[in-house]
Coordinates of C-alpha atoms in Angstrom, one line a residue:
Chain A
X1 CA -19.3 24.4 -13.9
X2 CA -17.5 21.4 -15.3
X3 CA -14.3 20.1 -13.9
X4 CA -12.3 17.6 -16.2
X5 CA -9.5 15.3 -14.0
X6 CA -7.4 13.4 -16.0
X7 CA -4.9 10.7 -14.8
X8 CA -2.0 9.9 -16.8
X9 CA -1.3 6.1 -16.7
X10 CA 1.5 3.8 -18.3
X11 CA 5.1 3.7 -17.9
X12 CA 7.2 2.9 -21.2
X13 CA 10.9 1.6 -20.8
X14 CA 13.4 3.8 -22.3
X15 CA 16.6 1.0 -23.0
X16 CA 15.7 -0.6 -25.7
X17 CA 17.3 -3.6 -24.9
X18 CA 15.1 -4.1 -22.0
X19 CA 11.8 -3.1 -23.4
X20 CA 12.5 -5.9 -26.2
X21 CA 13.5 -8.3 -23.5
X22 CA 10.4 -7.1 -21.3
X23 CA 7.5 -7.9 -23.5
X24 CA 8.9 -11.4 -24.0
X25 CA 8.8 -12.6 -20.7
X26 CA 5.8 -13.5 -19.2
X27 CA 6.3 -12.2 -15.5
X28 CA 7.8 -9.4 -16.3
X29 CA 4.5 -8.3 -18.5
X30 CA 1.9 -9.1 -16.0
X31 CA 2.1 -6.6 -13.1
X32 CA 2.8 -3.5 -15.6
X33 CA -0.4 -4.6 -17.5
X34 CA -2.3 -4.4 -13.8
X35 CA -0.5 -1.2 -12.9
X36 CA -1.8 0.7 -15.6
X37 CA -5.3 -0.7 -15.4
X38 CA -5.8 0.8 -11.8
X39 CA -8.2 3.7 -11.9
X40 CA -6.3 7.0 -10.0
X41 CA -7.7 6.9 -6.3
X42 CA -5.9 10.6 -6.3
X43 CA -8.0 12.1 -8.6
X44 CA -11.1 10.4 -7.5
X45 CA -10.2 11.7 -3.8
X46 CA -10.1 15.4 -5.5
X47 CA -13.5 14.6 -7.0
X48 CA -14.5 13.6 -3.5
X49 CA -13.0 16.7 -2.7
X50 CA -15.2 19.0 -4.8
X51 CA -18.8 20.3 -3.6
X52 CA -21.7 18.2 -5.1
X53 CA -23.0 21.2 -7.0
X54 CA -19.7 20.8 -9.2
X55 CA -19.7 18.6 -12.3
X56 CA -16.7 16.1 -12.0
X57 CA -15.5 14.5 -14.8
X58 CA -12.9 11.8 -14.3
X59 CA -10.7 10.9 -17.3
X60 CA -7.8 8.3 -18.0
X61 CA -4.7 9.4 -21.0
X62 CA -6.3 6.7 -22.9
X63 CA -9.4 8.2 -23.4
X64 CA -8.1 11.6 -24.7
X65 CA -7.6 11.0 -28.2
X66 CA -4.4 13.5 -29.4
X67 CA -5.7 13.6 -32.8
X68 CA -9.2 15.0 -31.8
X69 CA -10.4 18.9 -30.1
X70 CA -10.3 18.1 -26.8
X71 CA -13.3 17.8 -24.2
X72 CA -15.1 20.9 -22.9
X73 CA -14.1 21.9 -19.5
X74 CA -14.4 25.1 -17.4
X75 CA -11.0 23.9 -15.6
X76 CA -8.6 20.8 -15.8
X77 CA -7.1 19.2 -13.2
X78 CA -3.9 16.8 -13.9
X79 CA -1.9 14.1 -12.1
X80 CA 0.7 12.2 -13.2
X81 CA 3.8 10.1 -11.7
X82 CA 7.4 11.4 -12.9
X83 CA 7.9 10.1 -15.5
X84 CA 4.5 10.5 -17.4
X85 CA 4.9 14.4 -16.1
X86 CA 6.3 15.4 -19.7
X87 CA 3.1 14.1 -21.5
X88 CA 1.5 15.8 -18.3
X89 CA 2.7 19.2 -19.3
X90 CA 2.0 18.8 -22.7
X91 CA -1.5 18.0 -22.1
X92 CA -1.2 21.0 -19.8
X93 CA 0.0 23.4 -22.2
X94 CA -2.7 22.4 -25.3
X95 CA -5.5 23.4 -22.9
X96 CA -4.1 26.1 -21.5
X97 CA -3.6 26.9 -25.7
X98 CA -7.1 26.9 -26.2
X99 CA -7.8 29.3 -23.2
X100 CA -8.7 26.5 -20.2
X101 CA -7.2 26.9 -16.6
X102 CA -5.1 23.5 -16.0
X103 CA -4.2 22.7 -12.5
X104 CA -1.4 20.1 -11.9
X105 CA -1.0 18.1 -8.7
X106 CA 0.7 15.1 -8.0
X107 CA 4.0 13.6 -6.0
X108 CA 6.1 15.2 -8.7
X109 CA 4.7 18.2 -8.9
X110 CA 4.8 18.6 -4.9
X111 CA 8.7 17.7 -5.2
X112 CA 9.3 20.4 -8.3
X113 CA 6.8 22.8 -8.2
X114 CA 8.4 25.4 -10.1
X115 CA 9.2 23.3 -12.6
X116 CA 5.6 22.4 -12.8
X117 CA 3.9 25.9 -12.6
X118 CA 5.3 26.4 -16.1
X119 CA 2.9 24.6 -17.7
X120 CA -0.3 25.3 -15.0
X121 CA -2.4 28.3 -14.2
X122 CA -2.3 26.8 -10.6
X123 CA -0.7 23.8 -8.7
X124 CA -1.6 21.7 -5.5
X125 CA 1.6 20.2 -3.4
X126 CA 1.1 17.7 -0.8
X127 CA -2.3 16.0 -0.5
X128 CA -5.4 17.4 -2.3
X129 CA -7.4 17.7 1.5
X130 CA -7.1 21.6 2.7
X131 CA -6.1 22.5 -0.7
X132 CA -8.4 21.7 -3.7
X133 CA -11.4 22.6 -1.7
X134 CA -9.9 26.4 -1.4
X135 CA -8.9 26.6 -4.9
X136 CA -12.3 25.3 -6.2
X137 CA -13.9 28.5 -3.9
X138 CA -11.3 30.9 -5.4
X139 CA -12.1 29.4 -9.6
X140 CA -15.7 30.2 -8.6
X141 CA -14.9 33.6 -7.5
X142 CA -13.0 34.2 -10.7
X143 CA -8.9 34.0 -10.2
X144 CA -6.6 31.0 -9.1
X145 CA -4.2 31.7 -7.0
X146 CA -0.4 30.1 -8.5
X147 CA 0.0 27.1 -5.6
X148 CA -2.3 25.2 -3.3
X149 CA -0.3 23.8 -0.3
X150 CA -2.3 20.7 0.7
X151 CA -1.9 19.4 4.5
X152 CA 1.0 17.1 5.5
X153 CA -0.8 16.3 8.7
X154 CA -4.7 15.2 9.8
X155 CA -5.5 14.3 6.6
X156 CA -8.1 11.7 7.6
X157 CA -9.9 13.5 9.8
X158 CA -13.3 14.9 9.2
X159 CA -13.0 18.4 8.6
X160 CA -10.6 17.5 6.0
X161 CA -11.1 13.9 4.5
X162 CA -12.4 13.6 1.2
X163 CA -14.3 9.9 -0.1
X164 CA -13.0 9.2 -3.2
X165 CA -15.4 9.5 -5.9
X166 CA -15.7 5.7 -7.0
X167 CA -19.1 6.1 -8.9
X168 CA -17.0 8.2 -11.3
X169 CA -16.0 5.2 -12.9
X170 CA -19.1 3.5 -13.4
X171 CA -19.2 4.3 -17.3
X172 CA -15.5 1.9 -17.5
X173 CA -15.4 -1.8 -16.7
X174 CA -12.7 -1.9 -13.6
X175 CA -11.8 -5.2 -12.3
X176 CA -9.5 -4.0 -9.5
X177 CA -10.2 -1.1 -7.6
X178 CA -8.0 0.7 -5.0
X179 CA -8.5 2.2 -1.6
X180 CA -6.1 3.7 0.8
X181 CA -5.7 3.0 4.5
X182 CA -2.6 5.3 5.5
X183 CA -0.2 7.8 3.8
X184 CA 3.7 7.4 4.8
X185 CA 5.9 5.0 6.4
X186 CA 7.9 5.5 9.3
X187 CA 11.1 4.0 7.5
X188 CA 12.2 6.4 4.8
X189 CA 14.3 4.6 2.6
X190 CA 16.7 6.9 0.6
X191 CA 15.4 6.2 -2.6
X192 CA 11.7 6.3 -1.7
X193 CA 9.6 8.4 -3.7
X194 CA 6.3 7.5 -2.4
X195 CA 3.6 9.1 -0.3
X196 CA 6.4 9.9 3.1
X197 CA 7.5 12.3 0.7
X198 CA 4.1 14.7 1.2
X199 CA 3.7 13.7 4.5
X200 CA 5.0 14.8 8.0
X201 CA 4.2 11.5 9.5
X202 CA 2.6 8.6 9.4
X203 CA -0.9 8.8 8.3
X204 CA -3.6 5.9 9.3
X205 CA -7.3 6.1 8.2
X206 CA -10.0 4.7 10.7
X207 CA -11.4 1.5 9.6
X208 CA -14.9 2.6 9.6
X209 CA -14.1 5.1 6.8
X210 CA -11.7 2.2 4.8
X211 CA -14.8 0.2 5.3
X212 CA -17.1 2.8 3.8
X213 CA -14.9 3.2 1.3
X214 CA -14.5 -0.1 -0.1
X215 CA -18.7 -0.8 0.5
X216 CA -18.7 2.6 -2.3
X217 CA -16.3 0.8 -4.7
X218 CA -18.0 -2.4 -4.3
X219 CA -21.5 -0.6 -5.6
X220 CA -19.4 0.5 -9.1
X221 CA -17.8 -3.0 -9.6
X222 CA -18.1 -6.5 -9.6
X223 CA -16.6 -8.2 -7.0
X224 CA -13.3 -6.3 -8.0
X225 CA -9.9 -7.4 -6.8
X226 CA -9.3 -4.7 -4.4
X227 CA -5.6 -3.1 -4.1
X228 CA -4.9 -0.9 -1.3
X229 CA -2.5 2.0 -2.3
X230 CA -0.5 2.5 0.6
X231 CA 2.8 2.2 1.4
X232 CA 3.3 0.4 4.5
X233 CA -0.5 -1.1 5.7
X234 CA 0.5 -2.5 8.9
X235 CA 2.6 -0.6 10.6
X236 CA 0.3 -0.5 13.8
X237 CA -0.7 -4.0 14.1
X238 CA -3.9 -3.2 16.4
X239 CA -5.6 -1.2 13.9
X240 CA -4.3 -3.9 11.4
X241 CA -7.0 -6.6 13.0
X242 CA -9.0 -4.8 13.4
X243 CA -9.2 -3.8 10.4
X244 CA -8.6 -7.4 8.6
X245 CA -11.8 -8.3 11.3
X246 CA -14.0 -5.4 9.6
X247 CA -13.3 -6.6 6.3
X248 CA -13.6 -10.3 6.7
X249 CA -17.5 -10.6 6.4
X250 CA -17.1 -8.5 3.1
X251 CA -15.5 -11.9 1.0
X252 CA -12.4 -9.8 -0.8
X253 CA -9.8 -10.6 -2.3
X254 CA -7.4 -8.0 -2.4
X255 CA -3.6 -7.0 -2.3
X256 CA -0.9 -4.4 -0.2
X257 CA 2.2 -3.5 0.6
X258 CA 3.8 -3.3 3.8
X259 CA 7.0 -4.6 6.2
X260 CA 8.5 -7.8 7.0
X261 CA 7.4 -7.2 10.5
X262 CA 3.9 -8.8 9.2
X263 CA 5.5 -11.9 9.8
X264 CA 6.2 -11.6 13.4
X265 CA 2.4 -11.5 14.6
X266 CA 1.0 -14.7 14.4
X267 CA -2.4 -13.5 15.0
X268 CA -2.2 -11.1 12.2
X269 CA -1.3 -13.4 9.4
X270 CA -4.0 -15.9 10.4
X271 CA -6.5 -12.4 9.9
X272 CA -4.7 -12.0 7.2
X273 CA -5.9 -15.1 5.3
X274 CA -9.3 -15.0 6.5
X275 CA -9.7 -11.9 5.6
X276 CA -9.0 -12.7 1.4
X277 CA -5.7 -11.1 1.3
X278 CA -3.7 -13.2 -1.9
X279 CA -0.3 -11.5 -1.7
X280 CA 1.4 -9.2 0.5
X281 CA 4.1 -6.6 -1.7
X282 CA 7.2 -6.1 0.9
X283 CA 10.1 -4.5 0.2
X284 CA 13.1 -6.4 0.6
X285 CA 15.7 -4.4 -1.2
X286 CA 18.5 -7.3 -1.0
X287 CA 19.4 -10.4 0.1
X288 CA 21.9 -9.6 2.6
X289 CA 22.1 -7.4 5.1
X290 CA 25.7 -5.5 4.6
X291 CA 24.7 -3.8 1.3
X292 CA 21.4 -3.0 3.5
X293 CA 23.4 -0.1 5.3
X294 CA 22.5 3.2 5.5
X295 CA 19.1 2.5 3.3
X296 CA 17.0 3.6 6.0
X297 CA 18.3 6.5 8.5
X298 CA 16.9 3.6 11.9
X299 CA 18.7 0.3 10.0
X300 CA 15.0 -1.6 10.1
X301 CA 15.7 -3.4 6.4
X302 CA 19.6 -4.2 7.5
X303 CA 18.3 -5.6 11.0
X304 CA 15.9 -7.7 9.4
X305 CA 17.3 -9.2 6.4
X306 CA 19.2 -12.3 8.3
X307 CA 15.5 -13.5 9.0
X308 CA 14.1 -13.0 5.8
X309 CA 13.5 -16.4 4.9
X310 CA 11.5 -17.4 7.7
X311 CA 9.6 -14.6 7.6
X312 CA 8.7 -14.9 4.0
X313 CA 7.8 -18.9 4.7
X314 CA 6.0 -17.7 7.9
X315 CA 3.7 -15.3 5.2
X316 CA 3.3 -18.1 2.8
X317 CA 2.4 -20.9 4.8
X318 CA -0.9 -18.9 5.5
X319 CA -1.7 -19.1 1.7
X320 CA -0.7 -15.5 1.2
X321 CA 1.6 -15.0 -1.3
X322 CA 4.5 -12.8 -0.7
X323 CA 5.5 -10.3 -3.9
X324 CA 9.7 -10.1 -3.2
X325 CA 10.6 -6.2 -4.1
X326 CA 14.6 -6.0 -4.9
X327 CA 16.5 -2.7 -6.2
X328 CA 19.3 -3.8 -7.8
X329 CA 22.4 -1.2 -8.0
X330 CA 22.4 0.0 -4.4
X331 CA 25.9 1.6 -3.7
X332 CA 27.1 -1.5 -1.7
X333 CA 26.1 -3.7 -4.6
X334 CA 29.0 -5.2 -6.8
X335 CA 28.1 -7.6 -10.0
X336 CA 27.8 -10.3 -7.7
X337 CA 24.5 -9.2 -6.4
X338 CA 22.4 -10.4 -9.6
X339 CA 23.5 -14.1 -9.0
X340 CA 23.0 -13.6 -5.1
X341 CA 19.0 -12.3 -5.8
X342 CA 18.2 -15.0 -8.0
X343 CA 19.8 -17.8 -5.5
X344 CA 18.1 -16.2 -3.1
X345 CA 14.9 -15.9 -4.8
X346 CA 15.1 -19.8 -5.8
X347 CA 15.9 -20.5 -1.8
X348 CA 12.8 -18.8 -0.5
X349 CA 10.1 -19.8 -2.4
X350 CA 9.0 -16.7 -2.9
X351 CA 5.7 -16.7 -4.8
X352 CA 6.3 -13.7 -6.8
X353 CA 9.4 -11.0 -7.3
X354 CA 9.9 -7.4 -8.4
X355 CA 13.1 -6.4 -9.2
X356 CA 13.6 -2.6 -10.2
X357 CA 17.0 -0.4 -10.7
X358 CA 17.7 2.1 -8.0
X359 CA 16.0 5.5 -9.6
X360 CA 16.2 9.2 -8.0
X361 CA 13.2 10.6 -8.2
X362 CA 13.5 14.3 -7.8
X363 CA 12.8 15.6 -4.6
X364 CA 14.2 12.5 -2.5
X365 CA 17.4 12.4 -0.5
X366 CA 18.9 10.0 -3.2
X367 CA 18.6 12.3 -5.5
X368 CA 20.4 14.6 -3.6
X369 CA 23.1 12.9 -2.5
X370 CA 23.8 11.4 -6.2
X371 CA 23.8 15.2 -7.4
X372 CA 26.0 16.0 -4.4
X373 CA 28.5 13.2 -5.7
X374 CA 28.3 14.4 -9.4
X375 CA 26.6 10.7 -10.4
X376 CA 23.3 11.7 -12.2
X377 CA 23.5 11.1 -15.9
X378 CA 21.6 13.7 -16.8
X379 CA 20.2 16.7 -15.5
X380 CA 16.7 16.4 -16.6
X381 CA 15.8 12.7 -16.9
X382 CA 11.8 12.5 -15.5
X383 CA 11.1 10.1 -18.4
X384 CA 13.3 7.4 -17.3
X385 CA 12.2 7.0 -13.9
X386 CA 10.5 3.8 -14.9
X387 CA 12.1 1.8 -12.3
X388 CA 14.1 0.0 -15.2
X389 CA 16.2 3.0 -16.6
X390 CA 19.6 3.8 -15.1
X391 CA 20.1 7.0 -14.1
X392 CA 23.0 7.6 -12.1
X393 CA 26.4 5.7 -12.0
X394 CA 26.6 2.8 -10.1
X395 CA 29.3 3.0 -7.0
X396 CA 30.8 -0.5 -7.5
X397 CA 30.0 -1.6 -10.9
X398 CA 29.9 0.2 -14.1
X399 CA 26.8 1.3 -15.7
X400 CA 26.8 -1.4 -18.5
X401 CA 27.4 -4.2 -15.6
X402 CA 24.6 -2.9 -14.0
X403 CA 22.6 -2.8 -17.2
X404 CA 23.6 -6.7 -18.3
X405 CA 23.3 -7.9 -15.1
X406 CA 19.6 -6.8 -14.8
X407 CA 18.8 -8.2 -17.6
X408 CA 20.6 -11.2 -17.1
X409 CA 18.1 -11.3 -13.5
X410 CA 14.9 -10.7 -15.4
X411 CA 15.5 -13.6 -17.7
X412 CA 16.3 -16.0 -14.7
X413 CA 13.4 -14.8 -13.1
X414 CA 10.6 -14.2 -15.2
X415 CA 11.3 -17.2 -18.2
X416 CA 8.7 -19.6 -18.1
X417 CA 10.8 -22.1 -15.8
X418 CA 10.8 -19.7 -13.1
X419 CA 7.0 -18.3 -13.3
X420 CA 6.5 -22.2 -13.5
X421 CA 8.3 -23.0 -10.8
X422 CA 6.3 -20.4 -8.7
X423 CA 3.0 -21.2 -9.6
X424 CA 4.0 -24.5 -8.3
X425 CA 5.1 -23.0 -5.1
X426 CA 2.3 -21.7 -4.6
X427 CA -0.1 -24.3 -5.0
X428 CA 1.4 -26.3 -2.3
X429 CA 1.4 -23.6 -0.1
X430 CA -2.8 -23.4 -0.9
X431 CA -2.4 -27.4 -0.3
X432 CA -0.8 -27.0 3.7
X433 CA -3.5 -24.2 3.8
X434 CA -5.9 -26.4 3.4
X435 CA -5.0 -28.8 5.3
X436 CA -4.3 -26.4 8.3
X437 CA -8.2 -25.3 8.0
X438 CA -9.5 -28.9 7.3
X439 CA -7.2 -29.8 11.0
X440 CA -8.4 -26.9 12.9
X441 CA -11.6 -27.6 11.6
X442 CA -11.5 -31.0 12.7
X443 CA -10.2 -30.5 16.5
X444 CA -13.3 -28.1 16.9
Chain B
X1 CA -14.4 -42.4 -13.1
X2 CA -17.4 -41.1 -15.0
X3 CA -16.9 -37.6 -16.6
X4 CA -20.2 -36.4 -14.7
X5 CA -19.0 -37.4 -11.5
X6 CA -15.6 -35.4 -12.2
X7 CA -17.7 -32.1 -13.6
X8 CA -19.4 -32.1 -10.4
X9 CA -16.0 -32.0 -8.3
X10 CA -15.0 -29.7 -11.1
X11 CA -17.5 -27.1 -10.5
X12 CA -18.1 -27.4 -6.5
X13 CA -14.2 -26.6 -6.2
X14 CA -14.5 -23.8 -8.7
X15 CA -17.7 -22.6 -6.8
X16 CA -15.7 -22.1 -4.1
X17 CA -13.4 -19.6 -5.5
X18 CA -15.9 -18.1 -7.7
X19 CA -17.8 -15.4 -6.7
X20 CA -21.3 -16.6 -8.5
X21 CA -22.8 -19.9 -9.2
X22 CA -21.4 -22.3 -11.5
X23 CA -23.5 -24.9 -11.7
X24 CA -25.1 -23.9 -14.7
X25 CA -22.3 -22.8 -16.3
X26 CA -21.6 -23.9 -19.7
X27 CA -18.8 -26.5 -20.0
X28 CA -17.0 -23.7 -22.6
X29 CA -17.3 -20.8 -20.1
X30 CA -14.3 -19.0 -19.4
X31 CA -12.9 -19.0 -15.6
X32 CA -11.2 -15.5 -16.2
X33 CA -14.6 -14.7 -17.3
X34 CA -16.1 -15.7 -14.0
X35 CA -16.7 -13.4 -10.8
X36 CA -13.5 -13.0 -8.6
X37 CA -11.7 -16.0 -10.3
X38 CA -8.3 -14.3 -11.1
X39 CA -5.0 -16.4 -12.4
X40 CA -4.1 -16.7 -8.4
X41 CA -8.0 -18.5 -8.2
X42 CA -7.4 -20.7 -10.7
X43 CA -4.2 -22.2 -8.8
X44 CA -6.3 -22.7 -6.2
X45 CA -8.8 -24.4 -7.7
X46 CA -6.4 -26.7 -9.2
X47 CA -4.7 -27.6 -5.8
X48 CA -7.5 -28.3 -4.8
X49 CA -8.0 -30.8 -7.6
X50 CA -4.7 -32.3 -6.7
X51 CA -5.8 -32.4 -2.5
X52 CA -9.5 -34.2 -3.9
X53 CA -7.9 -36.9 -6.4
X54 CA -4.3 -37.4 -4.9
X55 CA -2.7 -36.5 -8.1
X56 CA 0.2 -34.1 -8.9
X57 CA -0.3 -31.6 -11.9
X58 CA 3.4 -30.8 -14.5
X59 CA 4.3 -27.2 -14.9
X60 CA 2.3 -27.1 -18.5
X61 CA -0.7 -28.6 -16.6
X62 CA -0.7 -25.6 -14.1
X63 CA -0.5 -23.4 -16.5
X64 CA -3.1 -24.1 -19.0
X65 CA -6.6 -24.8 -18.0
X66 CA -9.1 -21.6 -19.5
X67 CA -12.4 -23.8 -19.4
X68 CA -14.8 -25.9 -17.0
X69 CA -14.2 -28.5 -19.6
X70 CA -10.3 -28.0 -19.9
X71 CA -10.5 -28.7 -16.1
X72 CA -12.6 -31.7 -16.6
X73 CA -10.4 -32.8 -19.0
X74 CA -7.3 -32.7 -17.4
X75 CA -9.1 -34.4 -14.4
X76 CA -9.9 -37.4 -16.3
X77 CA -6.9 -37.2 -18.1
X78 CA -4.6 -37.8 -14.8
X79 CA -7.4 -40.6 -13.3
X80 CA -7.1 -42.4 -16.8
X81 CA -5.2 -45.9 -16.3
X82 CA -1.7 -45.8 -18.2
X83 CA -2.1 -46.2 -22.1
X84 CA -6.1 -45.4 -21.6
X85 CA -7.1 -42.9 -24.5
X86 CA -9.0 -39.7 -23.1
X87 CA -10.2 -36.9 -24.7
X88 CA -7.6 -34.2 -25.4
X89 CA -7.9 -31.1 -24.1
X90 CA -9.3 -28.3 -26.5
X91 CA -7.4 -25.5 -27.0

């Protein structure tokens, strides 16, 4: 029996204005090109997932050609991000042409399933573990039942954790890996379309099994950069060191996302440098703390925003970079916002910045709440969800502002004067590193 | 400062970023090419540059070195007396 999963990678911008803008500025280029060269740790935990008797064969979009029969499998399994899921389903449907079960799983597909058991003999919501084990048993026995519900809950633990499958991708050169340490965050932002949504609560995996994991994906690649694909990291700071002790000896260098509590534990950050981390993503949102409101149902980004800017310097002064998220078009955000990120941005240093358009996925509460308010452009619009697209209309500026200004941000923020000015930010801040070590070194 | 003198900085700073020896490297090599040197690795290497000799790279400076010898060069480029020809760069 031969299983075939395939990962759908690669998010294209649908303005055109912004896609032509996008591949001229150098910033801007960078992080989608490392996006999309980041192997699927979902489908490698299905293949993990699958008894060893099984054949797994783990594919990237890339490496199906469309002009050529496709490969041989016994079943397909498919997951994709919204707004790949189109090319998902097609993909989907010509196998399912020639006669070969397709099973679709996924964060989208778990938010519309029926919409995604049109194009699949079977489909898997939530996570993978409970789930994909069943339905492998029942493809063996000859029929597929239509869905899969995965757990929401335990999904670490032994009876149901699943090692990703990172000697899949030893035939493909891979210079960054991924592993995961949680699932969730305890913060559930409106607009968040991330792994909360097929979870019941926060998830965190024990550091010996993180540490097992990252051994397995050091044995397929060459001192890869790792990144860790979670959504929140250190949300329980004991587990955080000592995790960032278990990982020192191994000599990473690696990359995650989490709070801007990080920078309230001393003790943590300095783990966090030893340790190899280079830059921490954290989710900002916006500069101020008014159009913060109502983003997250306990106020934790609103609360937090006045200290920002020590916290970020607190990060940085460790040598650890700190990638600035913002979502511009928030419904207390007026055209007066764009100017205020990019003051902002210039005031703190920051290292390295994000900035994305507030997008509702399907299946979050922002979603709902724009449909409840009659804002959504469209009804169907999964191929827009690019981070960059807007969607919905804005509640204190009109779509065009909205559009202009972001533009308008990007090329502040991502021309060669600003990337210049960061890399010399962060040089300096490798300087005071250094001479922080070579000082402590010095009074021992 | 003799160029063989700088090469040595040169490649015990990179060393210590890299994630294999360098001291064997050819003067062409690539640094992307090189174990666990990403673009974050090579800032480091260069402020470390700027911590050893006491000088202060520009913008372009940062953003340019690809080679051992592009480092070297740019080393003995900044230590070069004012009006002192050096080698350039190669591209």
């Amino acid at each position: 029996m031969r299983v075939g999963l395939i990962a759908m990678s690669g998010v294209r911008v649908q303005t055109q204005e912004l896609a032509e803008l996008g591949v001229t500025l150098p910033g801007f280029v960078d992080r989608g090109h490392v996006i999309a060269s980041l192997p699927s740790l979902g489908l490698l935990t299905v293949a993990g997932l699958t008894p060893p008797e099984v054949d797994v064969v783990y594919r990237e979009i890339d490496q199906v050609d469309p002009a050529a029969p496709l490969e041989d499998f016994d079943l397909v399994g498919i997951s994709s991000f919204t707004a790949q899921i189109d090319e998902a389903y097609a993909l989907a449907d010509r196998y399912r042409g020639q006669g070969v079960p397709v099973v679709l799983g996924g964060i989208h597909v778990s938010l519309l399933p029926q919409e995604a058991g049109e194009h699949a003999d079977a489909i898997v919501t939530g996570g993978a573990e409970g789930a994909w084990p069943r339905l492998i048993e029942d493809f063996r026995r000859g029929y597929l039942r239509r869905r899969y519900d995965g757990l929401r809950d335990h999904v670490f633990d032994a009876a149901h954790y699943g090692r990703p499958r990172f000697d899949l991708l030893r035939d493909r050169a891979y210079n960054r890996m991924t592993v995961q340490t949680s699932r969730g965050c305890p913060w559930n932002c409106e607009f968040c379309a991330a792994s909360l949504r097929i979870t019941s609560r926060f998830q965190q995996k024990p550091v010996a099994l993180v540490r097992q994991e990252i051994e397995a994906a050091l044995a397929v690649a060459q001192h890869p950069f790792f990144e860790l694909a979670d959504d929140n990291t250190f949300i329980d700071k004991r587990w955080g060191r000592e995790f960032l002790r278990a990982i020192e000896p191994l000599g990473l260098r690696w990359f995650t996302e989490t709070d801007i509590q990080i920078a309230e534990d001393e003790e943590l950050l300095d783990l966090l440098a030893q340790s190899g981390c280079k830059q921490v993503l954290i989710g900002l949102e916006s500069p101020d703390s008014a159009s913060l409101d109502g983003l997250d149902p306990a106020g934790f980004k609103r609360d937090r925003a006045g200290r920002y800017l020590q916290a970020i310097d607190r990060i940085q002064s460790r040598g650890v970079s700190v990638n600035g998220c913002f979502v511009l078009g928030l419904d207390n955000h007026t055209p007066q916002i764009f100017e205020a990120v990019r003051d902002f941005v210039q005031r703190s240093g920051l290292m390295e910045v994000q900035v994305t358009v507030q997008t509702p996925f399907p299946g979050t509460p922002l979603y709902a709440r724009l449909e409840r308010e009659g804002r959504l452009l469209r009804e169907r619009f999964w191929d827009r969800c690019t981070l960059f697209d807007v969607n919905y209309v804005p509640a204190r500026m009109s779509i065009d502002e909205l559009e202009s200004g972001m533009r308008w941000l990007f090329a502040e923020l991502y021309g060669e004067q600003a990337v210049a000015g960061r890399r010399r930010g962060y040089v300096e801040a490798i300087k005071e590193r250094n001479r922080r070590t070579s000082e402590a070194e010095a009074t021992r | 400062m003799e160029r063989a003198s700088i090469d040595r900085v040169v490649r015990r700073i990179v060393s210590q970023h890299a994630l294999e020896d360098v001291s064997e490297l050819a003067p062409e090599a690539s640094l992307s090419a090189l174990a666990g040197l990403d673009s974050l690795s090579v800032l480091e290497v260069l402020a470390g540059l700027e911590q050893h000799y006491g000088f202060r790279l520009t913008d372009t400076e940062l953003a340019t070195p690809r080679t051992l010898e592009q480092l070297v060069d740019l080393v003995e480029r900044e230590l070069a007396p004012a009006g002192e020809e050096t080698r350039c760069a190669s591209a």
